[in-house]
Coordinates of C-alpha atoms and ligand atoms in Angstrom, one line a residue:
M68 CA -11.9 -18.2 14.0
N69 CA -14.6 -15.6 13.5
Q70 CA -13.5 -12.3 15.0
I71 CA -10.7 -10.1 16.2
I72 CA -11.2 -7.6 19.0
N73 CA -9.1 -4.6 20.1
A74 CA -7.8 -4.2 16.5
R75 CA -6.1 -0.9 15.7
L76 CA -6.9 0.0 12.1
R77 CA -4.6 2.4 10.2
G78 CA -6.1 5.9 10.0
H79 CA -8.6 5.4 12.9
A80 CA -8.2 6.7 16.5
C81 CA -10.4 4.1 18.2
L82 CA -10.1 0.3 18.4
H83 CA -12.3 -1.9 16.3
T84 CA -13.9 -5.4 16.4
L85 CA -13.8 -7.2 13.0
R86 CA -16.1 -10.1 12.3
W87 CA -16.4 -12.4 9.4
T88 CA -18.8 -15.2 8.1
D89 CA -17.7 -17.8 5.6
G90 CA -14.4 -16.1 5.1
I91 CA -16.0 -12.7 4.2
I92 CA -15.8 -9.6 6.4
S93 CA -19.3 -9.0 7.8
A94 CA -18.7 -6.3 10.5
I95 CA -16.3 -3.6 11.3
E96 CA -17.4 -2.1 14.6
P97 CA -15.7 0.8 16.4
Q98 CA -15.2 0.1 20.2
A99 CA -15.9 2.7 22.8
D100 CA -13.3 1.1 25.1
T101 CA -10.7 -1.6 25.2
L102 CA -12.4 -5.0 25.7
S103 CA -11.2 -7.7 28.0
A104 CA -9.3 -10.5 26.3
A105 CA -12.1 -12.9 27.4
A106 CA -14.5 -11.0 25.1
A107 CA -12.7 -12.5 22.1
G108 CA -14.3 -15.8 23.0
S109 CA -12.9 -19.2 22.1
E110 CA -13.3 -18.5 18.4
G111 CA -11.7 -15.1 18.5
L112 CA -8.4 -13.3 18.7
D113 CA -7.4 -10.4 20.9
A114 CA -5.2 -7.9 18.9
G115 CA -4.4 -6.1 22.2
G116 CA -4.5 -2.7 20.5
K117 CA -1.9 -3.7 17.8
L118 CA -2.3 -2.9 14.1
V119 CA -4.5 -5.2 12.0
I120 CA -3.9 -4.6 8.3
P121 CA -4.7 -6.3 5.1
P122 CA -2.0 -8.8 4.0
L123 CA 1.4 -7.7 3.0
V124 CA 2.0 -7.9 -0.7
E125 CA 5.0 -9.1 -2.7
P126 CA 4.5 -7.6 -6.1
H127 CA 7.8 -8.5 -7.7
I128 CA 9.8 -11.7 -7.1
H129 CA 11.4 -14.4 -9.2
L130 CA 10.2 -17.7 -7.6
D131 CA 11.7 -19.8 -10.5
A132 CA 15.2 -18.7 -9.6
A133 CA 14.8 -18.6 -5.8
L134 CA 17.2 -20.6 -3.6
T135 CA 19.7 -21.3 -6.4
A136 CA 22.6 -18.9 -5.4
G137 CA 26.0 -20.5 -6.1
E138 CA 24.6 -23.3 -8.3
P139 CA 26.7 -24.0 -10.1
H140 CA 28.6 -20.8 -9.8
W141 CA 28.4 -17.6 -7.7
N142 CA 27.9 -14.2 -9.3
R143 CA 31.4 -12.8 -8.6
S144 CA 31.0 -9.3 -10.2
G145 CA 27.6 -8.6 -8.6
T146 CA 26.2 -7.2 -11.8
L147 CA 22.8 -7.8 -13.3
F148 CA 24.4 -9.2 -16.5
E149 CA 26.6 -11.7 -14.7
G150 CA 23.4 -12.7 -12.8
I151 CA 21.7 -13.4 -16.1
E152 CA 24.7 -15.5 -17.3
R153 CA 24.8 -17.5 -14.0
W154 CA 21.1 -18.1 -14.2
A155 CA 21.4 -19.4 -17.8
E156 CA 23.8 -22.1 -16.4
R157 CA 21.4 -23.1 -13.6
K158 CA 18.4 -23.0 -15.9
A159 CA 20.0 -25.7 -18.0
L160 CA 19.8 -28.0 -14.9
V161 CA 16.2 -27.2 -13.9
T162 CA 13.6 -29.9 -13.5
R163 CA 9.9 -29.6 -12.8
E164 CA 10.3 -31.0 -9.3
D165 CA 13.2 -28.7 -8.6
T166 CA 11.2 -25.7 -9.6
K167 CA 8.2 -26.6 -7.7
T168 CA 10.0 -27.6 -4.5
R169 CA 12.0 -24.3 -4.4
A170 CA 8.9 -22.2 -5.3
H171 CA 6.8 -23.8 -2.5
R172 CA 9.6 -23.3 0.0
T173 CA 9.9 -19.7 -1.0
I174 CA 6.2 -19.1 -0.8
R175 CA 6.2 -20.4 2.7
M176 CA 9.0 -17.9 3.6
L177 CA 6.8 -15.1 2.2
A178 CA 3.6 -16.4 4.0
A179 CA 5.6 -16.5 7.3
H180 CA 5.9 -12.8 7.0
G181 CA 2.2 -12.1 6.4
I182 CA 2.4 -11.9 2.6
Q183 CA -0.7 -13.4 0.9
H184 CA -0.5 -11.8 -2.6
V185 CA 2.5 -12.5 -4.8
R186 CA 3.5 -11.6 -8.4
T187 CA 6.2 -13.8 -9.7
H188 CA 8.1 -13.4 -12.9
V189 CA 8.8 -16.7 -14.6
D190 CA 11.6 -17.0 -17.3
V191 CA 10.0 -18.1 -20.5
T192 CA 13.1 -17.9 -22.7
E193 CA 13.2 -21.7 -22.4
P194 CA 12.1 -23.9 -25.2
G195 CA 9.3 -26.2 -24.0
L196 CA 8.2 -23.8 -21.2
G197 CA 8.5 -26.5 -18.6
T198 CA 9.2 -24.0 -15.8
L199 CA 6.1 -22.0 -16.6
Q200 CA 4.1 -25.2 -16.6
A201 CA 5.5 -26.1 -13.2
M202 CA 4.7 -22.6 -11.8
L203 CA 1.1 -22.7 -13.1
E204 CA 0.7 -25.9 -11.0
V205 CA 2.3 -24.1 -8.0
R206 CA -0.3 -21.3 -8.5
D207 CA -3.1 -23.8 -7.8
E208 CA -1.3 -25.8 -5.1
A209 CA -0.3 -22.8 -3.1
R210 CA -3.8 -21.2 -2.9
D211 CA -4.2 -21.9 0.8
L212 CA -1.2 -19.6 1.5
V213 CA -1.2 -17.0 -1.3
D214 CA -2.8 -15.7 -4.5
L215 CA -0.1 -15.9 -7.1
Q216 CA 0.1 -13.9 -10.3
I217 CA 2.5 -15.2 -13.0
V218 CA 4.3 -12.9 -15.4
A219 CA 5.6 -14.4 -18.6
F220 CA 9.1 -12.9 -18.3
P221 CA 11.5 -13.1 -21.3
Q222 CA 14.8 -13.0 -19.3
E223 CA 17.0 -13.3 -22.4
G224 CA 14.9 -11.1 -24.6
I225 CA 11.9 -11.2 -26.9
E226 CA 13.6 -9.9 -30.0
S227 CA 17.2 -11.1 -29.3
F228 CA 16.3 -14.6 -28.2
A229 CA 15.5 -17.2 -30.9
G230 CA 11.8 -17.8 -31.0
G231 CA 11.2 -15.2 -28.3
R232 CA 7.9 -13.8 -29.7
A233 CA 6.4 -17.3 -30.1
L234 CA 7.4 -18.3 -26.5
M235 CA 5.7 -15.2 -25.2
S236 CA 2.5 -15.9 -27.1
E237 CA 2.6 -19.5 -26.0
A238 CA 3.1 -18.5 -22.4
V239 CA -0.1 -16.3 -22.5
A240 CA -2.0 -19.2 -24.1
M241 CA -0.9 -21.5 -21.3
G242 CA -2.4 -19.1 -18.7
A243 CA 0.2 -16.5 -17.6
D244 CA -1.6 -13.6 -15.9
A245 CA 0.7 -10.9 -17.1
V246 CA 3.1 -10.1 -19.9
G247 CA 6.7 -9.0 -19.1
G248 CA 9.6 -7.6 -21.0
I249 CA 13.3 -6.6 -20.7
P250 CA 13.9 -3.9 -23.3
H251 CA 17.2 -2.7 -21.9
F252 CA 18.7 -6.2 -22.4
E253 CA 17.7 -6.5 -26.1
N254 CA 20.7 -6.2 -28.4
T255 CA 19.7 -2.9 -29.9
R256 CA 17.6 0.1 -28.9
E257 CA 15.3 -0.7 -31.9
Q258 CA 14.8 -4.2 -30.7
G259 CA 13.9 -2.8 -27.2
V260 CA 11.3 -0.6 -28.7
A261 CA 9.9 -3.3 -30.9
S262 CA 9.7 -5.7 -27.9
L263 CA 7.5 -3.1 -26.1
H264 CA 5.1 -2.7 -29.1
F265 CA 4.9 -6.5 -29.3
L266 CA 4.2 -7.1 -25.6
M267 CA 1.7 -4.3 -25.2
E268 CA -0.2 -5.6 -28.2
L269 CA -0.1 -9.2 -26.9
A270 CA -1.4 -8.0 -23.5
E271 CA -4.2 -5.9 -24.9
R272 CA -5.4 -8.6 -27.3
H273 CA -5.6 -11.2 -24.5
D274 CA -6.6 -8.9 -21.7
R275 CA -3.6 -9.5 -19.5
L276 CA -1.7 -7.3 -17.1
V277 CA 1.7 -5.9 -18.0
D278 CA 4.9 -5.8 -15.8
V279 CA 8.1 -4.9 -17.7
H280 CA 11.6 -5.0 -16.3
C281 CA 12.3 -1.6 -17.6
D282 CA 15.7 0.3 -17.7
E283 CA 17.3 -1.9 -15.0
T284 CA 20.7 -0.2 -15.5
D285 CA 22.6 2.9 -14.6
D286 CA 22.9 3.8 -18.3
P287 CA 21.2 7.2 -18.6
Q288 CA 20.7 6.5 -22.3
S289 CA 18.3 3.6 -21.5
R290 CA 15.0 5.4 -22.1
F291 CA 12.4 2.6 -22.7
L292 CA 10.1 3.9 -19.9
E293 CA 9.0 6.8 -22.1
V294 CA 8.0 4.3 -24.8
L295 CA 6.2 2.0 -22.3
A296 CA 4.4 5.0 -20.8
E297 CA 3.3 6.3 -24.2
L298 CA 2.0 2.9 -25.4
T299 CA 0.1 2.7 -22.0
R300 CA -1.4 6.2 -22.4
V301 CA -2.6 5.6 -26.0
R302 CA -4.3 2.3 -25.0
G303 CA -5.7 3.7 -21.7
M304 CA -4.2 0.8 -19.8
G305 CA -2.6 2.7 -16.9
A306 CA -4.4 0.7 -14.2
R307 CA -3.0 -2.6 -15.7
V308 CA 0.6 -1.6 -16.5
T309 CA 3.6 -1.7 -14.2
A310 CA 7.2 -0.5 -14.8
S311 CA 9.6 -2.5 -12.6
H312 CA 13.0 -1.3 -11.5
T313 CA 13.4 1.8 -13.8
T314 CA 16.7 2.3 -12.1
A315 CA 18.1 4.4 -15.0
M316 CA 15.8 7.1 -13.7
G317 CA 18.3 7.6 -10.9
S318 CA 20.9 8.6 -13.6
Y319 CA 18.6 10.7 -15.9
D320 CA 19.2 14.4 -15.6
N321 CA 16.4 16.6 -14.2
A322 CA 15.6 18.3 -17.5
Y323 CA 14.7 15.0 -19.1
C324 CA 12.8 13.9 -16.0
S325 CA 10.6 17.0 -16.1
K326 CA 9.4 15.9 -19.6
L327 CA 9.3 12.2 -18.7
F328 CA 7.1 12.8 -15.6
R329 CA 4.5 14.6 -17.8
V330 CA 4.2 11.4 -19.9
L331 CA 4.2 9.2 -16.8
R332 CA 1.3 11.2 -15.2
Q333 CA -0.7 11.0 -18.5
A334 CA -0.2 7.2 -18.6
G335 CA -1.0 6.6 -14.9
L336 CA 1.0 3.4 -14.8
S337 CA 2.5 1.9 -11.6
F338 CA 6.1 1.5 -10.4
I339 CA 7.9 -1.1 -8.4
S340 CA 11.3 -0.5 -6.8
C341 CA 13.4 -3.3 -5.5
P342 CA 15.7 -1.3 -3.2
T343 CA 17.9 -4.0 -1.7
E344 CA 18.4 -5.7 -5.1
S345 CA 19.1 -2.4 -6.9
I346 CA 21.5 -1.0 -4.3
H347 CA 23.4 -4.4 -4.7
L348 CA 23.3 -4.8 -8.5
Q349 CA 23.6 -1.1 -9.6
G350 CA 26.5 1.3 -9.2
R351 CA 28.8 -1.6 -10.2
F352 CA 30.5 0.4 -13.0
D353 CA 31.1 3.5 -10.7
S354 CA 34.1 4.1 -8.5
Y355 CA 33.3 7.2 -6.4
P356 CA 31.0 9.0 -6.2
K357 CA 28.9 5.8 -6.4
R358 CA 25.3 6.0 -7.6
R359 CA 22.5 4.4 -5.5
G360 CA 21.0 2.9 -8.7
L361 CA 17.4 3.3 -7.7
T362 CA 14.4 4.9 -9.4
R363 CA 13.0 8.2 -8.1
V364 CA 10.7 6.8 -5.6
P365 CA 9.7 9.9 -3.6
E366 CA 9.5 12.0 -6.7
L367 CA 7.1 9.5 -8.4
D368 CA 5.1 9.4 -5.2
R369 CA 4.9 13.2 -4.9
A370 CA 3.8 13.3 -8.5
G371 CA 0.8 11.2 -7.6
L372 CA 2.0 8.1 -9.3
N373 CA 1.6 4.7 -7.7
V374 CA 4.9 3.3 -6.4
C375 CA 5.7 0.4 -4.1
F376 CA 8.6 -1.8 -2.9
A377 CA 9.4 -5.4 -3.6
Q378 CA 12.0 -8.1 -2.8
D379 CA 12.9 -9.3 -6.3
S380 CA 15.1 -12.1 -5.2
I381 CA 15.6 -14.6 -2.4
V382 CA 19.0 -16.3 -2.5
D383 CA 19.5 -16.4 -6.3
P384 CA 22.2 -15.5 -8.9
W385 CA 21.3 -11.8 -8.5
Y386 CA 21.1 -11.5 -4.8
P387 CA 22.5 -13.8 -2.1
L388 CA 20.3 -12.8 0.9
G389 CA 16.6 -12.5 1.6
N390 CA 14.2 -14.3 4.0
G391 CA 10.8 -13.4 2.8
N392 CA 10.4 -10.4 5.1
I393 CA 9.1 -7.4 3.1
V394 CA 9.3 -5.1 6.1
R395 CA 13.1 -5.5 5.8
I396 CA 12.8 -4.2 2.2
L397 CA 10.6 -1.3 3.3
D398 CA 13.2 -0.4 6.0
A399 CA 16.0 -0.4 3.4
G400 CA 14.0 1.4 0.8
L401 CA 13.0 4.2 3.0
H402 CA 16.7 4.7 4.0
I403 CA 18.1 4.5 0.5
C404 CA 15.3 6.8 -0.9
H405 CA 15.7 9.6 1.7
M406 CA 12.2 8.8 3.0
L407 CA 12.7 8.8 6.8
G408 CA 10.9 12.1 7.2
Y409 CA 7.9 12.3 9.6
E410 CA 5.2 12.1 7.0
D411 CA 6.6 9.2 5.2
L412 CA 7.1 7.2 8.4
Q413 CA 3.4 7.8 9.3
R414 CA 2.3 6.0 6.1
A415 CA 5.2 3.8 5.4
L416 CA 3.1 0.6 5.1
D417 CA 1.4 2.0 2.1
F418 CA 4.5 1.0 0.1
V419 CA 4.1 -2.7 0.9
T420 CA 0.3 -2.9 1.1
D421 CA -2.2 -0.7 -0.7
H422 CA 0.2 0.6 -3.4
S423 CA 1.4 -2.9 -4.2
A424 CA -2.2 -4.1 -4.3
R425 CA -3.0 -1.4 -6.8
A426 CA 0.0 -2.3 -9.0
M427 CA -1.3 -5.9 -9.0
A428 CA -4.8 -4.7 -9.8
L429 CA -6.3 -6.6 -6.9
G430 CA -9.3 -4.3 -6.7
E431 CA -12.1 -5.4 -4.4
G432 CA -10.2 -8.6 -3.5
Y433 CA -8.0 -6.6 -1.2
G434 CA -8.5 -4.4 1.8
I435 CA -10.4 -4.2 5.1
A436 CA -14.0 -3.5 4.0
L437 CA -17.4 -5.2 4.3
G438 CA -17.9 -8.0 1.7
R439 CA -14.2 -8.4 1.1
P440 CA -12.2 -11.6 1.9
A441 CA -11.2 -11.9 5.6
N442 CA -7.5 -11.7 4.8
L443 CA -6.0 -10.0 7.8
V444 CA -2.5 -9.6 9.4
L445 CA -1.8 -8.8 13.0
L446 CA 1.4 -6.8 13.6
S447 CA 3.6 -6.4 16.7
A448 CA 3.3 -2.6 16.7
T449 CA 0.6 0.0 17.0
S450 CA 1.7 2.2 14.1
D451 CA 3.7 2.2 10.9
Y452 CA 6.4 4.2 12.6
E453 CA 6.6 1.9 15.6
L454 CA 6.8 -1.2 13.3
L455 CA 9.8 0.2 11.5
R456 CA 11.5 1.6 14.6
T457 CA 11.2 -1.7 16.5
Q458 CA 11.9 -3.9 13.4
G459 CA 8.5 -5.5 14.2
H460 CA 6.9 -8.6 12.9
V461 CA 3.7 -10.2 11.8
L462 CA 2.2 -12.1 14.7
A463 CA -0.7 -13.7 12.9
S464 CA -1.9 -14.1 9.4
I465 CA -5.6 -14.9 8.7
R466 CA -6.7 -16.0 5.2
H467 CA -10.3 -16.4 4.2
G468 CA -11.1 -16.3 7.9
K469 CA -8.7 -19.0 9.0
V470 CA -5.4 -18.5 10.9
I471 CA -2.6 -19.8 8.7
M472 CA 0.3 -18.6 10.7
R473 CA 1.1 -17.3 14.2
R474 CA 4.4 -16.1 15.7
T475 CA 5.5 -15.6 19.3
M476 CA 8.1 -12.9 19.8
G477 CA 11.3 -13.7 21.7
E478 CA 11.3 -12.6 25.4
L479 CA 14.0 -10.4 26.7
S480 CA 15.3 -10.8 30.3
W481 CA 18.0 -9.0 32.2
A482 CA 20.5 -10.6 34.5
E483 CA 20.3 -9.4 38.1
G484 CA 23.1 -7.0 39.0
P485 CA 24.2 -3.4 39.0
A486 CA 22.0 -1.2 36.8
G487 CA 21.3 2.4 36.3
P488 CA 18.0 4.0 37.2
A489 CA 15.0 2.1 35.6
Ligands
17E636 N1 16.3 -10.9 -13.8 C1 16.5 -9.6 -14.1 O1 16.6 -9.3 -15.3 N2 16.6 -8.7 -13.1 C2 16.6 -9.0 -11.9 N3 16.7 -8.1 -10.9 C3 16.4 -10.4 -11.5 C4 16.3 -11.3 -12.5 C5 16.3 -10.8 -10.1
FE2_637 FE1 13.1 -8.7 -11.3

């Protein structure tokens, strides 16, 4: 494959031809007219006027726990905390092969939906760090399908888990790309704050990215985001730091948020919301009215902060569903966040492409521009709005200039018989 013709690019009125050489984009040419399919040549693809975008991005998933729901027990309460307990039981049974097999299967599910960039959290509250070692191998083995970033994630705490700090340092030494945290799960507020100081220092010293599970609770007293943001501001690390979940923000009052947002803007960090996961795990201690348990996605966006959507789980102790399709998450997120207004629908894909790429600090490795990798995805729709309205799909995924996946849509046919006007 060396070109796509009749490609519709977001933000452009006319169709384009995209060409590449040795897996690098070498031409982006506006077309005066629609070209005939034959013009694609034997080495080309005709996009037929549909959208061609850079790959979809999955910026927050737990590949180490994927496909383990119900093993050995189901999460009956549906809470985050029971999920952590159930995972601890499954974690005791994990082997290297088990981890790698499930991770590869899940990566294939993601790639089947046009995702080529993935950030996974890997639980490092495990003496020996065998799971991390397995996932580092997966990172190499899966290169033909995805670029994988690995976050050293202390599921059971940095301060409250025996040897937590040493495990985090070891994980970074082994090659984790990013440093994680879980301050709301630490036993005390002081430990939560101490864990943030520790992890920011670790990341800065070793030049790693940061992605903290931060305030994943409906408790309005959980205020670790302000600490993470301030440590980020002081270090000037905004482009490299992400706060995931921050669901407590859905329970903060507006007076506190008006102060908090000042600090967030100064810090310039990114945000990831996992809407299907949060609507499922949060609100569990409410009767009615029942909170949605999501962070303030539109408010963060309107404040100029970078915010994106992610899946978080696929069939694990926290969430029993999921099939790799990030457009399903976008659909749910826009509904839950009151973001089905006209303007948001026009630019909806930003929340699962460009914004996510920015949170992952992909830089020049991402996007349709000359000299960048020919990583391209063909969609079944001509606009963001149409993709959502039709629950559309990825029809082809091209990686470093090679087609790695194609999908044919199901055909609809009507039986003959009485029908209204066509
Ligand atoms: N662990 C956690 O602390 N929170 C989550 N949402 C998942 C794992 C999936
Ligand atoms: Fe998570």
